[in-house]
Amino acid sequence: MIFIHNRPFIPYIEANAIQEAVLRIASQISKDYADEAPVLLGVLNGAFMFLSDLAKKIDLPVDISFMKVASYSGVSSTGQVKMHLGVSDEIRDRHVIIVEDIVDTGRSMAVVQNLVQEKKPKSIAVAALLHKPDALVEELDIKYLGFSIADKFVVGYGLDFDGIGRNLPEIFQLKD
Ligand code: IMP
Ligand code: MG
């Protein structure tokens, strides 16, 4: 068990299992986009580690770009999604793969998909390491998914609890 901001977290998904999921997704993407050069569009800050590992395992010439939205405060979603860094015009007519750490309510991803669509890409797909199906309020198609998880707060591998925990190589779950 570890403590972050005085709250207890238990080990949940170990580093090996994460890397296996990343490799599985990277292989799928390499196959699905054979002979293409997709853009990996990471949603900051949470997706930085997943995107970095994923990009290294994709056997294609990929472009890498980032955007930034935020909706979380502490351990729960505020329901309001704010844009902090916009989408590059360079994704026009490109195959875009939006890379997210986690889809929780799906509100951020709905906003992200609209912002990406406005730039007129050739196609849009979503890759998310984690998904909480019980928290979902927006209908979404996650083409590439690492793990479906329980509706409990998690940290590590890019995910933070009020700024802490992003650099942990494995994922921890809040103990209730
Ligand atoms: P959504 O808009 O509710 O789907 O929330 C998505 C964003 O909230 C994610 O991209 C994360 O940055 C953050 N988030 C959602 N669930 C968690 C969690 O369990 N731990 C840390 N951050 C989370
Ligand atoms: Mg995120």
Coordinates of C-alpha atoms and ligand atoms in Angstrom, one line a residue:
M1 CA 0.0 0.0 0.0
I2 CA 1.1 3.6 -0.7
F3 CA -0.2 6.9 0.5
I4 CA -0.8 10.0 -1.7
H5 CA -2.1 13.2 0.0
N6 CA -2.8 10.9 3.0
R7 CA -5.1 8.6 1.1
P8 CA -4.3 4.9 0.9
F9 CA -3.9 3.2 -2.6
I10 CA -3.4 -0.5 -3.3
P11 CA -1.5 -2.0 -6.2
Y12 CA -4.0 -2.7 -9.0
I13 CA -2.4 -3.2 -12.5
E14 CA 1.3 -4.1 -12.5
A15 CA 3.8 -2.7 -14.9
N16 CA 4.2 -6.0 -16.8
A17 CA 0.4 -6.3 -17.5
I18 CA 0.4 -2.6 -18.7
Q19 CA 3.3 -3.3 -21.1
E20 CA 1.5 -6.4 -22.5
A21 CA -1.7 -4.3 -23.1
V22 CA 0.4 -1.6 -24.8
L23 CA 2.1 -4.1 -27.0
R24 CA -1.3 -5.7 -28.0
I25 CA -2.7 -2.3 -28.9
A26 CA 0.5 -1.2 -30.8
S27 CA 0.3 -4.5 -32.9
Q28 CA -3.3 -3.9 -33.7
I29 CA -2.6 -0.3 -34.8
S30 CA 0.4 -1.4 -36.9
K31 CA -1.9 -3.9 -38.7
D32 CA -4.9 -1.7 -39.1
Y33 CA -2.9 1.3 -40.5
A34 CA -0.4 -0.7 -42.6
D35 CA 1.1 1.6 -45.3
E36 CA -0.4 4.6 -43.6
A37 CA 1.3 7.2 -41.4
P38 CA -1.3 8.0 -38.6
V39 CA -1.0 10.9 -36.2
L40 CA -0.9 9.9 -32.5
L41 CA -2.7 12.8 -30.7
G42 CA -2.1 12.6 -27.0
V43 CA -4.4 14.2 -24.5
L44 CA -2.3 15.9 -21.9
N45 CA -1.3 15.5 -19.2
G46 CA -2.4 11.9 -18.4
A47 CA -1.6 10.3 -21.8
F48 CA 2.1 11.2 -21.9
M49 CA 3.4 7.9 -20.6
F50 CA 0.9 5.6 -22.5
L51 CA 1.6 7.6 -25.7
S52 CA 5.4 7.3 -25.2
D53 CA 5.3 3.5 -24.7
L54 CA 2.8 3.0 -27.4
A55 CA 4.7 5.0 -30.0
K56 CA 7.8 3.0 -29.4
K57 CA 6.0 -0.3 -30.2
I58 CA 4.1 0.8 -33.3
D59 CA 5.9 -0.3 -36.4
L60 CA 4.8 2.6 -38.7
P61 CA 6.0 6.1 -39.4
V62 CA 3.8 8.0 -36.9
D63 CA 3.4 11.7 -36.3
I64 CA 3.0 12.8 -32.6
S65 CA 1.0 15.7 -31.5
F66 CA -0.7 16.8 -28.2
M67 CA -3.7 18.7 -27.0
K68 CA -4.8 19.5 -23.5
V69 CA -8.2 19.4 -21.7
A70 CA -8.9 19.1 -18.0
S71 CA -12.1 18.2 -16.1
Y72 CA -10.8 16.6 -12.9
S73 CA -10.4 18.1 -9.4
G74 CA -9.2 15.8 -6.7
V75 CA -10.8 12.4 -7.0
S76 CA -13.9 13.3 -9.0
S77 CA -14.9 14.8 -12.3
T78 CA -16.2 18.3 -12.2
G79 CA -18.4 17.7 -15.3
Q80 CA -16.9 20.7 -17.0
V81 CA -14.3 20.2 -19.6
K82 CA -11.9 23.1 -20.3
M83 CA -9.5 23.3 -23.2
H84 CA -6.0 24.4 -22.3
L85 CA -4.1 23.6 -25.6
G86 CA -5.8 23.4 -29.0
V87 CA -5.5 20.8 -31.8
S88 CA -2.9 21.4 -34.5
D89 CA -4.1 22.3 -38.0
E90 CA -1.7 19.8 -39.3
I91 CA -4.0 16.9 -38.7
R92 CA -6.2 17.9 -41.7
D93 CA -6.7 14.9 -44.0
R94 CA -4.7 12.7 -41.7
H95 CA -5.7 9.5 -39.9
V96 CA -5.8 10.5 -36.3
I97 CA -5.6 8.2 -33.3
I98 CA -6.6 10.0 -30.1
V99 CA -4.6 8.6 -27.2
E100 CA -6.0 8.9 -23.7
D101 CA -5.0 7.5 -20.3
I102 CA -8.6 6.9 -19.2
V103 CA -12.2 7.3 -20.4
D104 CA -14.3 7.8 -17.2
T105 CA -17.6 9.7 -17.8
G106 CA -16.6 10.1 -21.4
R107 CA -17.2 13.9 -21.3
S108 CA -13.6 14.8 -22.0
M109 CA -13.4 12.4 -24.9
A110 CA -16.7 13.8 -26.4
V111 CA -15.2 17.3 -26.3
V112 CA -11.9 16.1 -27.6
Q113 CA -13.5 14.3 -30.6
N114 CA -15.5 17.4 -31.5
L115 CA -12.3 19.6 -31.4
V116 CA -10.5 17.0 -33.6
Q117 CA -13.4 16.7 -36.0
E118 CA -13.3 20.5 -36.6
K119 CA -9.9 20.1 -38.1
K120 CA -11.2 17.8 -40.8
P121 CA -9.0 14.7 -40.4
K122 CA -9.3 11.7 -42.8
S123 CA -10.4 9.5 -39.9
I124 CA -10.6 9.4 -36.1
A125 CA -10.1 6.5 -33.8
V126 CA -9.7 6.3 -30.0
A127 CA -7.0 4.5 -28.0
A128 CA -7.5 4.5 -24.2
L129 CA -5.5 2.5 -21.7
L130 CA -8.3 2.4 -19.2
H131 CA -12.1 2.6 -19.3
K132 CA -14.7 2.8 -16.4
P133 CA -17.8 1.4 -18.1
D134 CA -20.0 2.1 -15.0
A135 CA -19.1 5.8 -15.1
L136 CA -19.8 6.4 -18.7
V137 CA -22.4 9.0 -19.6
E138 CA -21.5 9.7 -23.2
E139 CA -21.8 7.1 -25.9
L140 CA -18.3 6.4 -27.3
D141 CA -16.5 3.9 -29.5
I142 CA -13.1 3.1 -28.0
K143 CA -11.4 1.1 -30.8
Y144 CA -8.3 0.3 -28.9
L145 CA -8.7 -0.4 -25.2
G146 CA -6.2 -1.7 -22.6
F147 CA -8.4 -2.5 -19.6
S148 CA -12.0 -2.0 -18.4
I149 CA -11.9 -1.2 -14.7
A150 CA -14.2 -0.7 -11.7
D151 CA -15.6 2.8 -11.1
K152 CA -12.9 3.6 -8.5
F153 CA -10.2 6.3 -8.5
V154 CA -6.8 5.2 -9.8
V155 CA -3.3 6.7 -10.0
G156 CA 0.0 6.0 -11.7
Y157 CA 1.2 5.5 -15.3
G158 CA 0.3 9.0 -16.2
L159 CA -2.7 9.4 -14.0
D160 CA -2.5 11.7 -11.0
F161 CA -4.2 12.6 -7.7
D162 CA -4.0 16.4 -7.4
G163 CA -0.7 16.4 -9.3
I164 CA 1.0 13.4 -7.6
G165 CA 1.5 9.9 -8.9
R166 CA 1.9 10.3 -12.7
N167 CA 5.4 8.9 -12.7
L168 CA 4.5 5.6 -11.1
P169 CA 5.2 2.7 -13.5
E170 CA 2.2 0.8 -12.3
I171 CA -1.4 1.6 -11.5
F172 CA -2.8 1.9 -7.9
Q173 CA -6.5 2.0 -6.8
L174 CA -7.9 4.1 -4.0
K175 CA -8.7 1.9 -1.1
D176 CA -12.2 2.5 0.4
Ligands
IMP1 P1 -14.0 12.0 -18.1 O1 -14.2 13.3 -18.8 O2 -14.9 11.8 -16.9 O3 -14.1 10.8 -19.0 O4 -12.6 12.1 -17.5 C1 -11.5 11.9 -18.2 C2 -10.3 12.5 -17.6 O5 -10.3 12.6 -16.2 C3 -9.1 11.6 -17.9 O6 -8.5 11.9 -19.0 C4 -8.3 11.7 -16.7 O7 -7.3 12.8 -16.9 C5 -9.2 12.1 -15.5 N1 -9.6 10.9 -14.7 C6 -10.7 10.2 -14.8 N2 -10.7 9.1 -14.0 C7 -9.5 9.2 -13.3 C8 -8.9 8.4 -12.2 O8 -9.5 7.4 -11.7 N3 -7.7 8.9 -11.8 C9 -7.1 10.0 -12.3 N4 -7.6 10.7 -13.3 C10 -8.8 10.4 -13.8
MG2 MG -6.6 12.4 -19.4

